[in-house]
Every structure is written in structure tokens, then in C-alpha cells.
């Protein structure tokens, strides 16, 4: 039974093929980050100020080209890549909600407690302003991770297919 299961697994994986990838390598580190065909990347070309977004449709390793929907980009012309960080936006939004909730519950509590000596104080406003401001700043400042291509990082196009067909 074990032999049958092993043969079934080996026969079903015979048609698997590898792929072409864009690999980000860090100098001195064995870890790499691979970006596959079908991914959306934000990149900045050398000599430009703004970032572009593109859907990778194909990678031509022999020509060092990345094929996007409307253009070709030489991999050596890319100066910087940008990746979205989800945690900065999530933590920032949570802090802003916390600040608003603090003021809302303080106002509601002071209005319904029946004690005329309690009121909405400057401390409540300070907690609201500080947490909302910190949340907004965190969401804006830690939005992206930027990788500058050059001294520490480099881009490499890899063809990991088993048989390289020049027509593919």
C-alpha cells in the first residue's frame, strides 16, 4: 500500500514545471525574495521621481526585460522597488479609532453620570489628539518598504524551467 501511494504521488507530479522569476538579493545574505509572473510591483526608474505600478506579464531573461501590460522595462533601469506594509496602516487606523472612542466614551460618560463635578477635561482631549495624531503619522510614514537597487540590493532575472524553449 505504501508503494502504491508513493507511485501515485510521483506520477501525479511529473507534469509540474518551474517558472521565471524576478529575484531580489541582499549582499551577504543567502535569503532572497522572489517576485513571480502575475505579481503587481511598484518601481521607480533611474532618473525619475515618481513610482510606477505594473503587472508582470512575462520575464525575458535573455534580453533582461520585464514585460508589463503596456511597456517593457530593462531590469538594469530599475532604481528602487516599493512594497506595501499592511501593519502600519492597521496599527495607525487602530490608534485613530482608539482616540475617537476615548473622547466619545468620555463625553457619553460625563453626560450620563449625573455628577455635576465631572466634565470632559483637557486630559481626555490630549489622549484623543495624541493617539489620533500618532496613528495618522504612523499610517503615512510606515506605509511602504523601499528597496534601493545598487550597493546592498540587486535584481536578477532567473529562468527556473527544466527545459528552456526559446519560443516560450
Coordinates of C-alpha atoms in Angstrom, one line a residue:
X1 CA 0.0 0.0 0.0
X2 CA 2.9 2.4 0.8
X3 CA 4.5 1.7 -2.6
X4 CA 1.2 2.4 -4.4
X5 CA 0.8 5.7 -2.6
X6 CA 4.4 6.7 -3.3
X7 CA 4.0 5.8 -7.0
X8 CA 0.7 7.8 -7.2
X9 CA 2.3 10.9 -5.8
X10 CA 5.4 10.6 -8.0
X11 CA 3.3 10.1 -11.2
X12 CA 1.0 13.0 -10.4
X13 CA 3.8 15.5 -10.1
X14 CA 5.5 14.6 -13.3
X15 CA 3.9 17.4 -15.2
X16 CA 5.0 20.2 -12.9
X17 CA 7.2 22.8 -14.4
X18 CA 9.3 25.6 -12.9
X19 CA 9.0 29.3 -13.8
X20 CA 10.7 32.6 -14.5
X21 CA 11.1 34.9 -11.5
X22 CA 12.5 38.4 -10.6
X23 CA 14.8 37.8 -7.6
X24 CA 15.9 40.5 -5.1
X25 CA 19.2 39.6 -3.5
X26 CA 20.8 41.3 -0.5
X27 CA 24.6 41.4 -0.4
X28 CA 26.0 39.0 2.2
X29 CA 22.6 37.3 2.9
X30 CA 21.6 33.9 1.5
X31 CA 17.9 34.9 1.8
X32 CA 16.2 36.1 -1.4
X33 CA 12.8 37.5 -2.2
X34 CA 11.2 36.2 -5.4
X35 CA 8.6 38.0 -7.4
X36 CA 6.7 35.8 -9.9
X37 CA 4.9 36.4 -13.1
X38 CA 1.4 37.7 -12.3
X39 CA 2.5 39.9 -9.4
X40 CA 2.0 43.7 -9.3
X41 CA 5.0 45.7 -8.3
X42 CA 5.7 49.4 -7.7
X43 CA 9.0 50.5 -9.2
X44 CA 11.0 53.7 -9.9
X45 CA 13.2 54.0 -12.9
X46 CA 16.7 55.6 -12.6
X47 CA 16.4 59.4 -13.1
X48 CA 12.7 59.6 -12.3
X49 CA 11.0 60.9 -9.2
X50 CA 7.7 59.1 -9.2
X51 CA 6.9 55.4 -8.8
X52 CA 5.1 53.3 -11.4
X53 CA 2.9 50.3 -10.8
X54 CA 2.9 47.4 -13.2
X55 CA 1.5 43.9 -13.6
X56 CA 4.3 41.5 -14.6
X57 CA 3.0 39.6 -17.7
X58 CA 6.3 38.0 -18.7
X59 CA 10.0 38.0 -18.0
X60 CA 12.5 37.7 -20.8
X61 CA 15.7 36.5 -19.2
X62 CA 17.9 36.6 -22.4
X63 CA 17.1 40.3 -23.0
X64 CA 17.0 41.3 -19.3
X65 CA 13.4 42.6 -19.8
X66 CA 10.3 42.7 -17.6
X67 CA 7.2 42.7 -19.7
X68 CA 4.3 44.8 -18.3
X69 CA 0.9 45.3 -19.8
X70 CA 1.9 48.4 -21.7
X71 CA 5.7 48.6 -21.7
X72 CA 9.0 46.8 -21.5
X73 CA 11.4 47.7 -18.7
X74 CA 15.1 46.7 -18.6
X75 CA 15.9 45.3 -15.2
X76 CA 19.1 47.4 -15.0
X77 CA 17.0 50.6 -15.3
X78 CA 15.0 49.9 -12.1
X79 CA 16.4 52.1 -9.3
X80 CA 14.0 51.3 -6.5
X81 CA 11.2 48.9 -5.6
X82 CA 8.4 49.7 -3.1
X83 CA 6.3 47.2 -1.2
X84 CA 3.2 48.0 0.9
X85 CA 3.3 47.3 4.6
X86 CA -0.1 46.3 5.9
X87 CA 0.8 46.6 9.6
X88 CA 1.5 50.3 9.6
X89 CA -1.9 51.2 8.2
X90 CA -3.7 48.7 10.5
X91 CA -1.9 50.0 13.7
X92 CA -2.4 53.6 12.6
X93 CA -6.1 53.1 12.0
X94 CA -6.5 51.3 15.3
X95 CA -4.8 54.2 17.2
X96 CA -7.1 56.7 15.4
X97 CA -10.2 54.7 16.4
X98 CA -8.9 54.4 19.9
X99 CA -8.6 58.2 20.2
X100 CA -12.0 58.8 18.8
X101 CA -13.5 56.2 21.1
X102 CA -11.8 57.6 24.1
X103 CA -13.4 61.0 23.5
X104 CA -16.8 59.5 22.6
X105 CA -17.0 57.4 25.8
X106 CA -15.7 60.2 27.9
X107 CA -18.4 62.6 26.6
X108 CA -21.1 60.0 27.0
X109 CA -20.0 59.0 30.5
X110 CA -19.8 62.6 31.7
X111 CA -23.2 63.4 30.2
X112 CA -24.9 60.5 31.8
X113 CA -23.3 60.0 35.2
X114 CA -25.4 62.6 36.9
X115 CA -22.4 64.2 38.8
X116 CA -22.1 67.9 38.0
X117 CA -18.5 68.0 39.3
X118 CA -17.2 65.8 36.4
X119 CA -16.6 67.1 33.0
X120 CA -14.7 66.5 29.8
X121 CA -11.2 67.6 30.7
X122 CA -8.0 68.5 28.8
X123 CA -6.5 65.1 29.6
X124 CA -9.3 63.4 27.6
X125 CA -8.7 65.8 24.7
X126 CA -4.9 65.2 25.0
X127 CA -5.3 61.4 24.8
X128 CA -7.5 61.8 21.7
X129 CA -5.3 64.2 19.9
X130 CA -2.0 62.3 20.7
X131 CA -3.3 58.9 19.7
X132 CA -5.1 60.1 16.6
X133 CA -2.1 62.1 15.5
X134 CA 0.3 59.3 16.2
X135 CA -2.0 56.9 14.3
X136 CA -2.2 59.2 11.3
X137 CA 1.6 59.7 11.3
X138 CA 2.3 56.0 11.6
X139 CA -0.1 55.1 8.8
X140 CA 1.6 57.7 6.5
X141 CA 5.2 57.2 7.4
X142 CA 5.4 53.4 7.6
X143 CA 3.2 52.8 4.6
X144 CA 5.9 51.4 2.3
X145 CA 9.2 49.4 2.5
X146 CA 11.5 50.7 -0.1
X147 CA 14.4 48.7 -1.6
X148 CA 17.0 50.8 -3.3
X149 CA 18.8 48.7 -6.0
X150 CA 22.5 49.3 -6.0
X151 CA 25.1 48.7 -3.3
X152 CA 23.2 46.4 -0.9
X153 CA 20.5 45.0 -3.2
X154 CA 20.4 43.7 -6.7
X155 CA 17.8 42.4 -9.1
X156 CA 18.3 39.2 -11.0
X157 CA 16.1 37.6 -13.6
X158 CA 16.0 33.8 -13.3
X159 CA 14.7 31.1 -15.6
X160 CA 13.9 28.1 -13.4
X161 CA 12.3 26.0 -16.1
X162 CA 13.7 22.5 -16.7
X163 CA 13.9 22.8 -20.5
X164 CA 14.4 26.2 -21.9
X165 CA 12.4 26.6 -25.1
X166 CA 13.3 29.8 -26.9
X167 CA 9.8 30.1 -28.3
X168 CA 8.1 30.3 -24.9

